[in-house]
Amino acid sequence: MFFRQIQQHGDNFSYIIADPETRETAVIDSSYNATEIIKTIKSQSLLLKYIINTHGHSDHTAGNSELRSIFSAKIVSHSQSKTNSDLKVEDGEVLNIGKIAIRVLYTPGHTPESISLLVDKEKLFTGDTLFVGECGRTDLPGGNAKNLYESLFNKLLNLDDSVEVYPGHDYGSRPSSTIGYERKNNYVLQPRSLKDFVMFMSQP
Ligand SMILES: [Zn+2]
């Protein structure tokens, strides 16, 4: 699999994944990194098929229209997203780029339309749901700590320890992690009841 983590401006991460045979490509969160994404796609002769947004916050979607205008790619977001999109997806749907399968995991909490993306059961793109050593905030409009609890504890932590974690921001001690490492070391993911988690998230 061709894979790049891109951080050109600020702390937002963008990701490029591509099938090396067909060159079909997906970008996850264009963010402020369009220039570097375009450069990479052109230099590697990639064929951009999907621009996938983990959620609608502008720091994740900022490069969408520039990428779409250059490459005839589809902007993809969850069905509840208000982002200008060509394709709306639901939990469990699978997008294919060549032989690579991108599974949509609906993980609301940071926002109502937040999704995570599991690529070939080995790489997980978590947007602002889970960071290295942290989780996304729930105090912005549409945020919901109860939903985030379900997303983290009953969805993402059900994945194998070996699954690699690629977050939407460079907030941690390193730019990526694994489910196993986060399960053990992320203070947000230590065992708590739903009630305790909601209380924990409401603390400043
Ligand atoms: Zn966000």
CSV table of C-alpha atoms and ligand atoms in Angstrom, one decimal:
chain,number,residue,atom,x,y,z
A,1,MET,CA,0.0,0.0,0.0
A,2,PHE,CA,1.3,3.5,-0.8
A,3,PHE,CA,0.9,5.6,2.3
A,4,ARG,CA,1.8,9.1,3.4
A,5,GLN,CA,1.0,11.2,6.4
A,6,ILE,CA,1.2,14.9,5.5
A,7,GLN,CA,1.5,17.8,7.9
A,8,GLN,CA,2.3,21.0,6.0
A,9,HIS,CA,0.5,23.8,7.9
A,10,GLY,CA,-0.4,23.7,11.6
A,11,ASP,CA,-1.1,20.5,13.5
A,12,ASN,CA,-3.7,19.0,11.1
A,13,PHE,CA,-2.7,15.7,9.5
A,14,SER,CA,-3.8,14.6,6.0
A,15,TYR,CA,-3.4,11.1,4.7
A,16,ILE,CA,-2.9,9.7,1.2
A,17,ILE,CA,-3.5,6.0,0.6
A,18,ALA,CA,-3.2,4.3,-2.8
A,19,ASP,CA,-3.2,0.9,-4.4
A,20,PRO,CA,0.2,0.5,-6.0
A,21,GLU,CA,-1.1,-1.5,-8.9
A,22,THR,CA,-4.1,0.5,-10.1
A,23,ARG,CA,-2.8,3.8,-8.6
A,24,GLU,CA,-6.4,4.5,-7.3
A,25,THR,CA,-6.1,6.8,-4.4
A,26,ALA,CA,-8.0,8.2,-1.4
A,27,VAL,CA,-7.2,11.3,0.6
A,28,ILE,CA,-8.4,11.4,4.2
A,29,ASP,CA,-8.9,15.0,5.5
A,30,SER,CA,-7.5,17.5,3.0
A,31,SER,CA,-7.1,20.1,5.7
A,32,TYR,CA,-4.5,22.8,5.0
A,33,ASN,CA,-2.3,20.4,3.1
A,34,ALA,CA,-3.7,20.6,-0.5
A,35,THR,CA,-0.4,21.9,-2.0
A,36,GLU,CA,1.6,19.0,-0.6
A,37,ILE,CA,-1.1,16.5,-1.5
A,38,ILE,CA,-1.3,17.8,-5.1
A,39,LYS,CA,2.5,17.6,-5.4
A,40,THR,CA,2.5,14.0,-4.1
A,41,ILE,CA,-0.3,12.8,-6.3
A,42,LYS,CA,1.3,14.3,-9.4
A,43,SER,CA,4.9,13.1,-8.6
A,44,GLN,CA,3.7,9.5,-7.9
A,45,SER,CA,1.2,9.5,-10.9
A,46,LEU,CA,-1.7,8.6,-8.5
A,47,LEU,CA,-5.3,8.7,-9.5
A,48,LEU,CA,-7.4,10.5,-6.9
A,49,LYS,CA,-10.8,8.8,-6.5
A,50,TYR,CA,-12.0,9.9,-3.1
A,51,ILE,CA,-11.5,12.8,-0.7
A,52,ILE,CA,-12.9,11.5,2.5
A,53,ASN,CA,-13.7,13.8,5.5
A,54,THR,CA,-13.6,12.3,9.0
A,55,HIS,CA,-16.0,15.2,9.9
A,56,GLY,CA,-17.1,18.6,8.8
A,57,HIS,CA,-14.9,20.9,10.8
A,58,SER,CA,-13.3,23.4,8.4
A,59,ASP,CA,-9.7,22.6,9.5
A,60,HIS,CA,-10.3,19.1,8.0
A,61,THR,CA,-12.1,20.0,4.8
A,62,ALA,CA,-10.2,23.2,3.9
A,63,GLY,CA,-8.5,21.6,0.8
A,64,ASN,CA,-11.5,19.8,-0.6
A,65,SER,CA,-12.6,22.1,-3.4
A,66,GLU,CA,-9.0,22.7,-4.6
A,67,LEU,CA,-8.4,18.9,-4.8
A,68,ARG,CA,-11.7,18.3,-6.5
A,69,SER,CA,-11.2,21.0,-9.1
A,70,ILE,CA,-7.8,19.6,-10.1
A,71,PHE,CA,-8.6,15.9,-10.0
A,72,SER,CA,-12.1,14.6,-10.7
A,73,ALA,CA,-12.5,13.0,-7.3
A,74,LYS,CA,-15.6,12.5,-5.1
A,75,ILE,CA,-15.9,14.2,-1.8
A,76,VAL,CA,-17.1,11.6,0.7
A,77,SER,CA,-18.7,12.2,4.2
A,78,HIS,CA,-21.1,10.7,6.6
A,79,SER,CA,-24.8,11.0,5.8
A,80,GLN,CA,-25.3,13.5,8.6
A,81,SER,CA,-22.5,15.8,7.4
A,82,LYS,CA,-23.4,19.3,6.2
A,83,THR,CA,-20.2,19.4,4.2
A,84,ASN,CA,-20.6,19.8,0.4
A,85,SER,CA,-20.3,16.1,-0.6
A,86,ASP,CA,-20.6,13.9,-3.7
A,87,LEU,CA,-21.1,10.7,-1.8
A,88,LYS,CA,-22.7,10.2,1.6
A,89,VAL,CA,-21.8,7.0,3.6
A,90,GLU,CA,-23.1,5.1,6.5
A,91,ASP,CA,-21.6,2.9,9.2
A,92,GLY,CA,-20.2,-0.3,7.8
A,93,GLU,CA,-20.0,0.8,4.2
A,94,VAL,CA,-16.9,-0.1,2.3
A,95,LEU,CA,-15.1,2.1,-0.3
A,96,ASN,CA,-12.6,0.4,-2.6
A,97,ILE,CA,-9.5,1.9,-4.1
A,98,GLY,CA,-8.0,-0.9,-6.3
A,99,LYS,CA,-7.6,-3.8,-3.9
A,100,ILE,CA,-7.7,-1.7,-0.8
A,101,ALA,CA,-10.9,-1.8,1.3
A,102,ILE,CA,-11.8,1.3,3.4
A,103,ARG,CA,-14.5,0.5,5.9
A,104,VAL,CA,-16.5,3.3,7.4
A,105,LEU,CA,-17.0,3.2,11.2
A,106,TYR,CA,-19.5,5.7,12.5
A,107,THR,CA,-17.9,7.2,15.6
A,108,PRO,CA,-20.0,10.3,16.7
A,109,GLY,CA,-19.2,12.3,19.8
A,110,HIS,CA,-16.8,15.0,18.8
A,111,THR,CA,-19.4,15.9,16.2
A,112,PRO,CA,-22.7,14.0,15.1
A,113,GLU,CA,-21.2,13.1,11.7
A,114,SER,CA,-17.7,11.9,12.8
A,115,ILE,CA,-16.5,8.8,11.2
A,116,SER,CA,-13.3,6.7,11.5
A,117,LEU,CA,-11.9,4.7,8.6
A,118,LEU,CA,-10.4,1.3,8.8
A,119,VAL,CA,-8.1,0.5,5.9
A,120,ASP,CA,-7.5,-3.2,5.1
A,121,LYS,CA,-8.1,-4.0,8.8
A,122,GLU,CA,-4.6,-2.6,9.7
A,123,LYS,CA,-4.7,1.2,9.6
A,124,LEU,CA,-7.3,3.2,11.5
A,125,PHE,CA,-7.9,6.9,10.7
A,126,THR,CA,-9.6,8.5,13.7
A,127,GLY,CA,-10.1,12.2,12.8
A,128,ASP,CA,-10.9,14.0,16.0
A,129,THR,CA,-12.4,11.0,17.8
A,130,LEU,CA,-9.1,9.6,19.1
A,131,PHE,CA,-5.7,11.2,19.3
A,132,VAL,CA,-2.4,9.8,20.5
A,133,GLY,CA,-2.8,10.1,24.3
A,134,GLU,CA,-6.0,12.1,24.1
A,135,CYS,CA,-9.5,12.1,22.6
A,136,GLY,CA,-11.5,14.8,20.8
A,137,ARG,CA,-13.4,17.4,22.7
A,138,THR,CA,-17.1,17.2,23.1
A,139,ASP,CA,-17.9,20.8,24.2
A,140,LEU,CA,-18.2,22.2,20.6
A,141,PRO,CA,-21.7,22.4,18.9
A,142,GLY,CA,-23.1,18.9,18.3
A,143,GLY,CA,-20.5,17.3,20.7
A,144,ASN,CA,-21.8,14.5,22.9
A,145,ALA,CA,-19.8,12.8,25.6
A,146,LYS,CA,-22.2,9.8,25.8
A,147,ASN,CA,-21.8,9.2,22.1
A,148,LEU,CA,-18.0,9.5,22.3
A,149,TYR,CA,-18.0,6.9,25.1
A,150,GLU,CA,-19.8,4.5,22.8
A,151,SER,CA,-17.5,5.3,19.9
A,152,LEU,CA,-14.3,4.8,21.9
A,153,PHE,CA,-15.1,2.0,24.2
A,154,ASN,CA,-17.7,0.0,22.2
A,155,LYS,CA,-16.3,0.5,18.7
A,156,LEU,CA,-12.7,1.5,18.4
A,157,LEU,CA,-11.4,-0.5,21.4
A,158,ASN,CA,-13.1,-3.6,20.0
A,159,LEU,CA,-10.4,-3.5,17.3
A,160,ASP,CA,-7.3,-5.6,17.6
A,161,ASP,CA,-4.3,-4.2,19.5
A,162,SER,CA,-2.2,-4.4,16.4
A,163,VAL,CA,-4.3,-1.9,14.4
A,164,GLU,CA,-2.3,1.3,13.7
A,165,VAL,CA,-3.9,4.6,14.8
A,166,TYR,CA,-3.6,7.7,12.6
A,167,PRO,CA,-5.2,10.8,14.2
A,168,GLY,CA,-6.5,14.0,12.7
A,169,HIS,CA,-4.1,16.2,14.7
A,170,ASP,CA,-0.5,16.0,15.9
A,171,TYR,CA,-1.4,16.4,19.6
A,172,GLY,CA,0.5,13.4,21.0
A,173,SER,CA,4.0,12.4,21.9
A,174,ARG,CA,4.3,10.8,18.5
A,175,PRO,CA,2.4,11.1,15.2
A,176,SER,CA,0.8,7.7,15.2
A,177,SER,CA,0.1,4.8,17.6
A,178,THR,CA,-1.7,1.5,17.9
A,179,ILE,CA,-5.0,0.4,19.5
A,180,GLY,CA,-3.0,-1.7,21.9
A,181,TYR,CA,-0.7,1.1,23.0
A,182,GLU,CA,-3.6,3.5,23.4
A,183,ARG,CA,-5.7,1.0,25.3
A,184,LYS,CA,-2.9,0.7,27.8
A,185,ASN,CA,-1.5,4.2,28.0
A,186,ASN,CA,-4.2,6.8,26.9
A,187,TYR,CA,-5.6,8.2,30.2
A,188,VAL,CA,-8.9,8.8,28.4
A,189,LEU,CA,-9.3,5.1,27.7
A,190,GLN,CA,-8.8,3.8,31.2
A,191,PRO,CA,-11.8,1.8,32.3
A,192,ARG,CA,-14.7,4.1,33.4
A,193,SER,CA,-18.5,3.7,33.5
A,194,LEU,CA,-20.4,5.8,31.1
A,195,LYS,CA,-21.5,8.1,33.9
A,196,ASP,CA,-17.9,8.6,35.1
A,197,PHE,CA,-16.8,9.2,31.5
A,198,VAL,CA,-19.4,11.9,30.9
A,199,MET,CA,-18.4,13.6,34.2
A,200,PHE,CA,-14.7,13.3,33.2
A,201,MET,CA,-15.4,14.9,29.8
A,202,SER,CA,-17.3,17.8,31.5
A,203,GLN,CA,-14.3,18.8,33.6
A,204,PRO,CA,-12.3,21.7,32.2
B,1,ZN,ZN,-13.0,18.7,14.8
